[in-house]
CSV table of C-alpha atoms in Angstrom, one decimal:
chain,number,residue,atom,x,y,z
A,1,UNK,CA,0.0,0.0,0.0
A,2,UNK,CA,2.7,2.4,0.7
A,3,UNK,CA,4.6,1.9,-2.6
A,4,UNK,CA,0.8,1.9,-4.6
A,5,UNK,CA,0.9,5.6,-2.5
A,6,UNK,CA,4.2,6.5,-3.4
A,7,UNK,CA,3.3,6.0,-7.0
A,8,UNK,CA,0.3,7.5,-6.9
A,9,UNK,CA,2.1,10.8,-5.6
A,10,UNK,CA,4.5,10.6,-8.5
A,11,UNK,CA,1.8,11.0,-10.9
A,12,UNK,CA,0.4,13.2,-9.0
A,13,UNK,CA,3.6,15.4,-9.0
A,14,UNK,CA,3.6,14.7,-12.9
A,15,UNK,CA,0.3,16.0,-14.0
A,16,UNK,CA,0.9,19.0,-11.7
A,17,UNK,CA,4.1,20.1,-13.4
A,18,UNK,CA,2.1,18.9,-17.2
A,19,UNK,CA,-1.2,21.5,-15.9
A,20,UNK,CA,1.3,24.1,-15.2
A,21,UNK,CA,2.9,24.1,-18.5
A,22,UNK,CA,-0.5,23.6,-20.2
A,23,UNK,CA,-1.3,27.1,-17.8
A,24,UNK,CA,1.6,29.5,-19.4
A,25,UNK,CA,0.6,27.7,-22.7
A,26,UNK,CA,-3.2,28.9,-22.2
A,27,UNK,CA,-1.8,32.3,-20.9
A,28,UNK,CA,0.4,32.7,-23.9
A,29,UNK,CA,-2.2,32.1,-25.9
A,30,UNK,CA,-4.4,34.3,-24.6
A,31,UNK,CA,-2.0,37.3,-24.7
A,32,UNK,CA,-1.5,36.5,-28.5
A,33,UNK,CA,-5.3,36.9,-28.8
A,34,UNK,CA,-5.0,40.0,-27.1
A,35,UNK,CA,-2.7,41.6,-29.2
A,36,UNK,CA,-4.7,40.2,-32.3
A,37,UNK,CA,-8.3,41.5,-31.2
A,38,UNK,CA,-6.1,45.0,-30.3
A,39,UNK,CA,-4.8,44.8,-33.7
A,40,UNK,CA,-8.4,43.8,-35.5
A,41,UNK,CA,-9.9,46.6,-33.5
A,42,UNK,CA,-7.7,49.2,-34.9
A,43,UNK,CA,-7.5,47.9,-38.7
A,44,UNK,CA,-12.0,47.9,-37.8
A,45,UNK,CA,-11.6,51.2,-37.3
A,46,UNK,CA,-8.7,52.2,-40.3
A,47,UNK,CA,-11.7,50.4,-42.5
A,48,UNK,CA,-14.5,52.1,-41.1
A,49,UNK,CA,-12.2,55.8,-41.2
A,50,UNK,CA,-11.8,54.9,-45.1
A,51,UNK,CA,-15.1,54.0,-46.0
A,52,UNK,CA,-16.3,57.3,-43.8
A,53,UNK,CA,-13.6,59.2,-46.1
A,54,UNK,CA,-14.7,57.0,-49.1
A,55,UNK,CA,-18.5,58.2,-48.6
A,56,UNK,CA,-17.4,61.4,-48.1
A,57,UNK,CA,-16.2,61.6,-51.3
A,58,UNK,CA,-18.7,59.9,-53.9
A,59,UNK,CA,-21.3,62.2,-52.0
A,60,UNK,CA,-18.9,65.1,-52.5
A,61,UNK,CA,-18.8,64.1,-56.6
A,62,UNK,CA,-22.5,62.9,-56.8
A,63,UNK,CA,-23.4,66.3,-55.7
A,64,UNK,CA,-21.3,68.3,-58.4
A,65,UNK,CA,-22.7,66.0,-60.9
A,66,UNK,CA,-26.2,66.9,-60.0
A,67,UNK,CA,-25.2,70.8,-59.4
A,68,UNK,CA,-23.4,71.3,-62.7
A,69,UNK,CA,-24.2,68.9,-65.2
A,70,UNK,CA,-27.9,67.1,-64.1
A,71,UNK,CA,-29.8,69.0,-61.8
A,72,UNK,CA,-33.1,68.2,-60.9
A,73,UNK,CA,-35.4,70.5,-59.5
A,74,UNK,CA,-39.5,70.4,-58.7
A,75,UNK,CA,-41.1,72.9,-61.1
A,76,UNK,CA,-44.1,74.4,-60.3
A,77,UNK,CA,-46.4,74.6,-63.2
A,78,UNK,CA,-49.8,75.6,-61.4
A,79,UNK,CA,-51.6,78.6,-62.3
A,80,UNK,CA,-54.6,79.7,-61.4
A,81,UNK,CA,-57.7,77.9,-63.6
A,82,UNK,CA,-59.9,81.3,-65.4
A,83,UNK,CA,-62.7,79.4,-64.8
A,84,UNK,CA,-61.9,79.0,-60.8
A,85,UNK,CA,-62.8,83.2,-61.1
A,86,UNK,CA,-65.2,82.9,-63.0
A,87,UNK,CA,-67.6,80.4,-61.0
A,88,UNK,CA,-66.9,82.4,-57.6
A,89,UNK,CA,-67.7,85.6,-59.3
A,90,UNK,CA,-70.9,83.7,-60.5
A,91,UNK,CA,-73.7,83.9,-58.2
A,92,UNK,CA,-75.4,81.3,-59.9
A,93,UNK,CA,-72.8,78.4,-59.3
A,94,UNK,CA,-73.9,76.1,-57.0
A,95,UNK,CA,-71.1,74.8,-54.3
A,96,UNK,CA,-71.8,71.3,-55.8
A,97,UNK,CA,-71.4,72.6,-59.6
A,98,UNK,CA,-68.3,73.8,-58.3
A,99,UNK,CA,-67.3,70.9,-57.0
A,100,UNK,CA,-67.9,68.8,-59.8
A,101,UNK,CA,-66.0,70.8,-62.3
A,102,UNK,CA,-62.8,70.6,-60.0
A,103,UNK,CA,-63.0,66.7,-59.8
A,104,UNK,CA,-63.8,66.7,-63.7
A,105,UNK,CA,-60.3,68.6,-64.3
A,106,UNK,CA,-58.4,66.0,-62.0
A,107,UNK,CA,-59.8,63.5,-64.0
A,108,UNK,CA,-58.2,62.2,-67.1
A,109,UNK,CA,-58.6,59.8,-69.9
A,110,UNK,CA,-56.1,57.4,-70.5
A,111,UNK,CA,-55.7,54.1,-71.9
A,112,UNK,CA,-59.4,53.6,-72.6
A,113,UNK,CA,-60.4,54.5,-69.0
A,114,UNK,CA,-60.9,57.6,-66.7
A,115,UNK,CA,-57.8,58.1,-64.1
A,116,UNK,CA,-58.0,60.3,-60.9
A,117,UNK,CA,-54.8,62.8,-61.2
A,118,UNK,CA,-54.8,64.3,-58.1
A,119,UNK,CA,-51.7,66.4,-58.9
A,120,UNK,CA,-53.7,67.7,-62.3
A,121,UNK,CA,-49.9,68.2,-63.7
A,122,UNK,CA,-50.0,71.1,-61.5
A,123,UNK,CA,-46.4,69.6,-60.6
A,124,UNK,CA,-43.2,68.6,-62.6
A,125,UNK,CA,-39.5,67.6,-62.0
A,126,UNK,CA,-36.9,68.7,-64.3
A,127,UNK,CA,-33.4,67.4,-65.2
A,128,UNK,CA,-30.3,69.6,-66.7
A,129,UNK,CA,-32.6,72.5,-66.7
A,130,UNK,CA,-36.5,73.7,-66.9
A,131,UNK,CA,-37.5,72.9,-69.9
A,132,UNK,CA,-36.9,69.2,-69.6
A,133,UNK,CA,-39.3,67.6,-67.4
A,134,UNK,CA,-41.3,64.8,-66.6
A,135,UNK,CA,-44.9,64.7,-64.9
A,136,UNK,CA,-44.5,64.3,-60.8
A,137,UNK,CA,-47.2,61.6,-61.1
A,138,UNK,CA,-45.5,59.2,-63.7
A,139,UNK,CA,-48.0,59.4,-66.4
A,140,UNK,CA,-45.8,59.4,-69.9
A,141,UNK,CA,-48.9,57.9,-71.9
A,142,UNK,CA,-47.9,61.3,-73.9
A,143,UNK,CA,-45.2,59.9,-75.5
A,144,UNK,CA,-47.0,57.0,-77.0
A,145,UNK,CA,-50.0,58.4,-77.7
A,146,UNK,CA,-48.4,60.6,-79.6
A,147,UNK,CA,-46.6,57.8,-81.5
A,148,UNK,CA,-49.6,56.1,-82.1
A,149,UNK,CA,-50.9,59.4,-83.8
A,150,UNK,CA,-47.7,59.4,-85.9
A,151,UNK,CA,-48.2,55.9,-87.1
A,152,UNK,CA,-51.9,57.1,-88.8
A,153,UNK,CA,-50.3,61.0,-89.6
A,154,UNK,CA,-47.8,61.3,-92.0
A,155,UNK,CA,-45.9,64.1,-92.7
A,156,UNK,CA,-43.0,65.8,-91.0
A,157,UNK,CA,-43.1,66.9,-87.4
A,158,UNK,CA,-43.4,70.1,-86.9
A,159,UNK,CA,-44.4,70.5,-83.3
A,160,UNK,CA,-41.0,71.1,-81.4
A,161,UNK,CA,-42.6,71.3,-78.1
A,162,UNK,CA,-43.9,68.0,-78.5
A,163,UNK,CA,-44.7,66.5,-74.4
A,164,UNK,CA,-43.5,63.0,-75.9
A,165,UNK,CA,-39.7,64.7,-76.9
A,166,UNK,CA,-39.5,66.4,-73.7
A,167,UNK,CA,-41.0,62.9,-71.9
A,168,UNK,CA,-37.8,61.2,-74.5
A,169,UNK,CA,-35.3,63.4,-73.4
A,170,UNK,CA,-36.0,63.3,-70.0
A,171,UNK,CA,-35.6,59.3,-69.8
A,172,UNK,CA,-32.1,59.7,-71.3
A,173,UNK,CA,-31.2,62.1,-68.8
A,174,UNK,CA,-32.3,59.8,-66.4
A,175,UNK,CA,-30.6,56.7,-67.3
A,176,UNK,CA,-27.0,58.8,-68.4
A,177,UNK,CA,-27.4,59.5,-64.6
A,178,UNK,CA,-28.6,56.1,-62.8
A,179,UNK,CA,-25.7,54.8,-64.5
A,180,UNK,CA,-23.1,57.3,-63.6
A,181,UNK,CA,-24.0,56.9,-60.2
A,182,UNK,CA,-24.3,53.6,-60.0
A,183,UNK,CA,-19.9,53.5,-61.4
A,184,UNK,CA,-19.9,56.1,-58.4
A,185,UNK,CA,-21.7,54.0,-55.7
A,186,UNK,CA,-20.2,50.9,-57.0
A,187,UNK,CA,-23.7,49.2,-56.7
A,188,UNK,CA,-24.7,46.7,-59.7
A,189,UNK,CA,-27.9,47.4,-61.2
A,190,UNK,CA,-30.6,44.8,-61.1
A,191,UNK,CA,-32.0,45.3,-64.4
A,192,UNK,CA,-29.4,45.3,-67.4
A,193,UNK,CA,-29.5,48.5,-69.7
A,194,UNK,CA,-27.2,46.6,-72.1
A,195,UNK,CA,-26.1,43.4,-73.3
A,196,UNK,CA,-22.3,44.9,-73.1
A,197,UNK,CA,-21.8,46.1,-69.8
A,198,UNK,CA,-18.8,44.3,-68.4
A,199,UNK,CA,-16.4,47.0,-67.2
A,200,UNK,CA,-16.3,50.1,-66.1
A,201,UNK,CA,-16.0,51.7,-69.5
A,202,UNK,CA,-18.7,49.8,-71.2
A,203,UNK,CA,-20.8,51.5,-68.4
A,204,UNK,CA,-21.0,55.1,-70.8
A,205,UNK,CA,-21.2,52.9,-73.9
A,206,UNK,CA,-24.1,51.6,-72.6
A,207,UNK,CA,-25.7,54.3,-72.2
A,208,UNK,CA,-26.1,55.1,-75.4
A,209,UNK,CA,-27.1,51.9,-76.3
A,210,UNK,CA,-30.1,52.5,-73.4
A,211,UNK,CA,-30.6,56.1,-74.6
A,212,UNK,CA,-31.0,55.1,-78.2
A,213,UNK,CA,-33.9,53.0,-77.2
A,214,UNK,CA,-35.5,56.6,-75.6
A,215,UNK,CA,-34.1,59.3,-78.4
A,216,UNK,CA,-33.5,57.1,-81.6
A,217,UNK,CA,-36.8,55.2,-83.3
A,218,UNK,CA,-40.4,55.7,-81.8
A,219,UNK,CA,-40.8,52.9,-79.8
A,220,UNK,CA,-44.2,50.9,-79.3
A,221,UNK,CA,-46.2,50.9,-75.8
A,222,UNK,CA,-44.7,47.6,-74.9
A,223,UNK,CA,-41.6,48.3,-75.4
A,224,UNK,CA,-41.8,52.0,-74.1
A,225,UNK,CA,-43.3,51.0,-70.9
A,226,UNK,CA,-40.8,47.8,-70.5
A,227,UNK,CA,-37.9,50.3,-70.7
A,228,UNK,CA,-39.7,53.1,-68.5
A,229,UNK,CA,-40.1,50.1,-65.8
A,230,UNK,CA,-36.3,48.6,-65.7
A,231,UNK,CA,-35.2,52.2,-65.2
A,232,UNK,CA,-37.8,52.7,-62.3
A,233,UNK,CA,-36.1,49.2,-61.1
A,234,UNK,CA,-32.8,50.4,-61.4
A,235,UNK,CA,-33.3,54.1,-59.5
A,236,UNK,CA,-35.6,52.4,-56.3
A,237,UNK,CA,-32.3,49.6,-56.3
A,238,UNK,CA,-30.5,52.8,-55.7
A,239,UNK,CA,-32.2,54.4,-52.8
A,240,UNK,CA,-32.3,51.4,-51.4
A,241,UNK,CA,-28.8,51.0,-51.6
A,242,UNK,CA,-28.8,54.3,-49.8
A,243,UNK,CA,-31.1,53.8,-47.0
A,244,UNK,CA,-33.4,56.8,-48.7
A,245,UNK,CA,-36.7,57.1,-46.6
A,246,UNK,CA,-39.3,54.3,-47.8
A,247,UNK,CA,-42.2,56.5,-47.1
A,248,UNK,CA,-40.5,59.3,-49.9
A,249,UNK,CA,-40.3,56.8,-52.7
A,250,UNK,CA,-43.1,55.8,-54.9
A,251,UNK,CA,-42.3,53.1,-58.3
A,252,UNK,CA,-43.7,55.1,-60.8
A,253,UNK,CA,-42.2,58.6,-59.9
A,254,UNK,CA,-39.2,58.5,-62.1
A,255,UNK,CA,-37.3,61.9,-61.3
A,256,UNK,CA,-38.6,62.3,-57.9
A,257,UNK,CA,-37.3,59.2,-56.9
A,258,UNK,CA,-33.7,60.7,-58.0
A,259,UNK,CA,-34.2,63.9,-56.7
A,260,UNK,CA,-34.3,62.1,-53.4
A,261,UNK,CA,-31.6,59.7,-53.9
A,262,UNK,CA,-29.3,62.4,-54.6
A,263,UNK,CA,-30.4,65.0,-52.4
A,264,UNK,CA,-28.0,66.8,-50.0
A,265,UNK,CA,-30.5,66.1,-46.9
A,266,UNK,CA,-30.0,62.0,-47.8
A,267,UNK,CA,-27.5,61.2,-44.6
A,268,UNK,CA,-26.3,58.0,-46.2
A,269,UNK,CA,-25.4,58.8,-49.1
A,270,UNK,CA,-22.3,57.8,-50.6
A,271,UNK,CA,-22.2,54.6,-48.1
């Protein structure tokens, strides 16, 4: 029994002196951890510095692109109806009458049914200056209306303020800039503009290509409204790339969608 004892101590004594040296190894590895969470902590914050100086600066170029060269601004086109004067001058109109002709001018025709406008075009948002604007409330049934008219009219055009030009302008505008800032942001569009884009170059080629589709041949209602909605895509991908306020947005306003994206008052923009 004493010599079982004996041994017993000795092993005793053995895995002592094997926990100690498994003790400095845990220690030793738990200063190297130290040092590496220290070191991951500052290179976090190098990272997060650079991506703050990063934002900084595609906010900085995004808003001198849309100060100098695409601007877009909320034009005010309401004026005063003649006939608003006349009916409260006129004794004889009823409140109801009254009534009645407001809702009939906020009421339009389109597409072989009556549609509520509530903002009567009364509102419109321009791009690269005033005379190029689309409607706040994302009715371009102007445009190919007005192409349908031109398949049964023939002769030259001679109406230069044409709605469906400025509407075709407009769109270019629009998509020259969604992809601009998309290179900028480094976000990918969802919805492809063309077949081509695989670099950074190919980003203006395409759009050209895009553009043409807008400025070059009159393009059917299919094929108009399937272009119209990839760019909507593309410009709600955006703000919500940018953390833009959901309750601003809305799929069918085009340019007002922009104008928020790009606004100074956007606090994530750039990220």
């Amino acid at each position: 029994d004493t010599e079982g004892l004996l041994r017993i101590k000795e092993e005793n004594q053995k895995h002592y002196r094997r926990a100690q040296r498994h003790q400095e190894k845990k220690e030793k590895i738990q200063r190297h951890n130290r040092k590496l969470g220290d070191l991951v902590e500052k290179k976090t914050y190098d990272l997060k510095t650079q991506y703050e100086h990063l934002a900084n600066l595609r906010r900085t170029h995004i808003l001198e692109l849309t100060s100098v060269i695409f601007p877009i601004e909320e034009v005010k086109t309401s004026m005063r109806d003649p006939a608003d004067a006349s009916c409260e001058s006129d004794s004889a109109m009823t409140s109801s009458t009254v009534s009645k002709l407001a809702e009939a001018r906020r009421t339009t025709y389109l597409s072989g049914r009556w549609v509520c406008d509530d903002h009567n075009g009364d509102t419109s948002i321009s791009i690269t200056g005033p005379w190029i604007t689309l409607p706040n409330n994302g009715d371009y049934s102007a445009y190919y209306n007005w192409v349908e008219e031109k398949k049964t009219t023939q002769g030259p055009d001679m109406e230069h303020n044409n709605p469906a030009h400025t509407i075709s302008a407009a769109l270019c505008y629009a998509t020259q800039l969604v992809n601009t800032l998309s290179l900028i942001l480094d976000v990918n569009l969802p919805k492809k503009l063309c077949n081509r884009q695989h670099s950074a170059f190919c980003v203006f080629v395409c759009v050209w290509c895009f553009n043409s589709e807008f400025c070059g041949e009159n393009l059917s209602r299919h094929r108009f409204t399937r272009a119209v909605k990839k760019l909507n895509a593309n410009i709600l991908h955006l703000c919500f790339s940018q953390h833009v306020n959901l309750d601003l947005l809305h799929p069918l306003h085009t340019l007002r969608n922009l104008m928020y994206l790009v606004s100074p008052d956007t606090e994530n923009l750039g990220r």
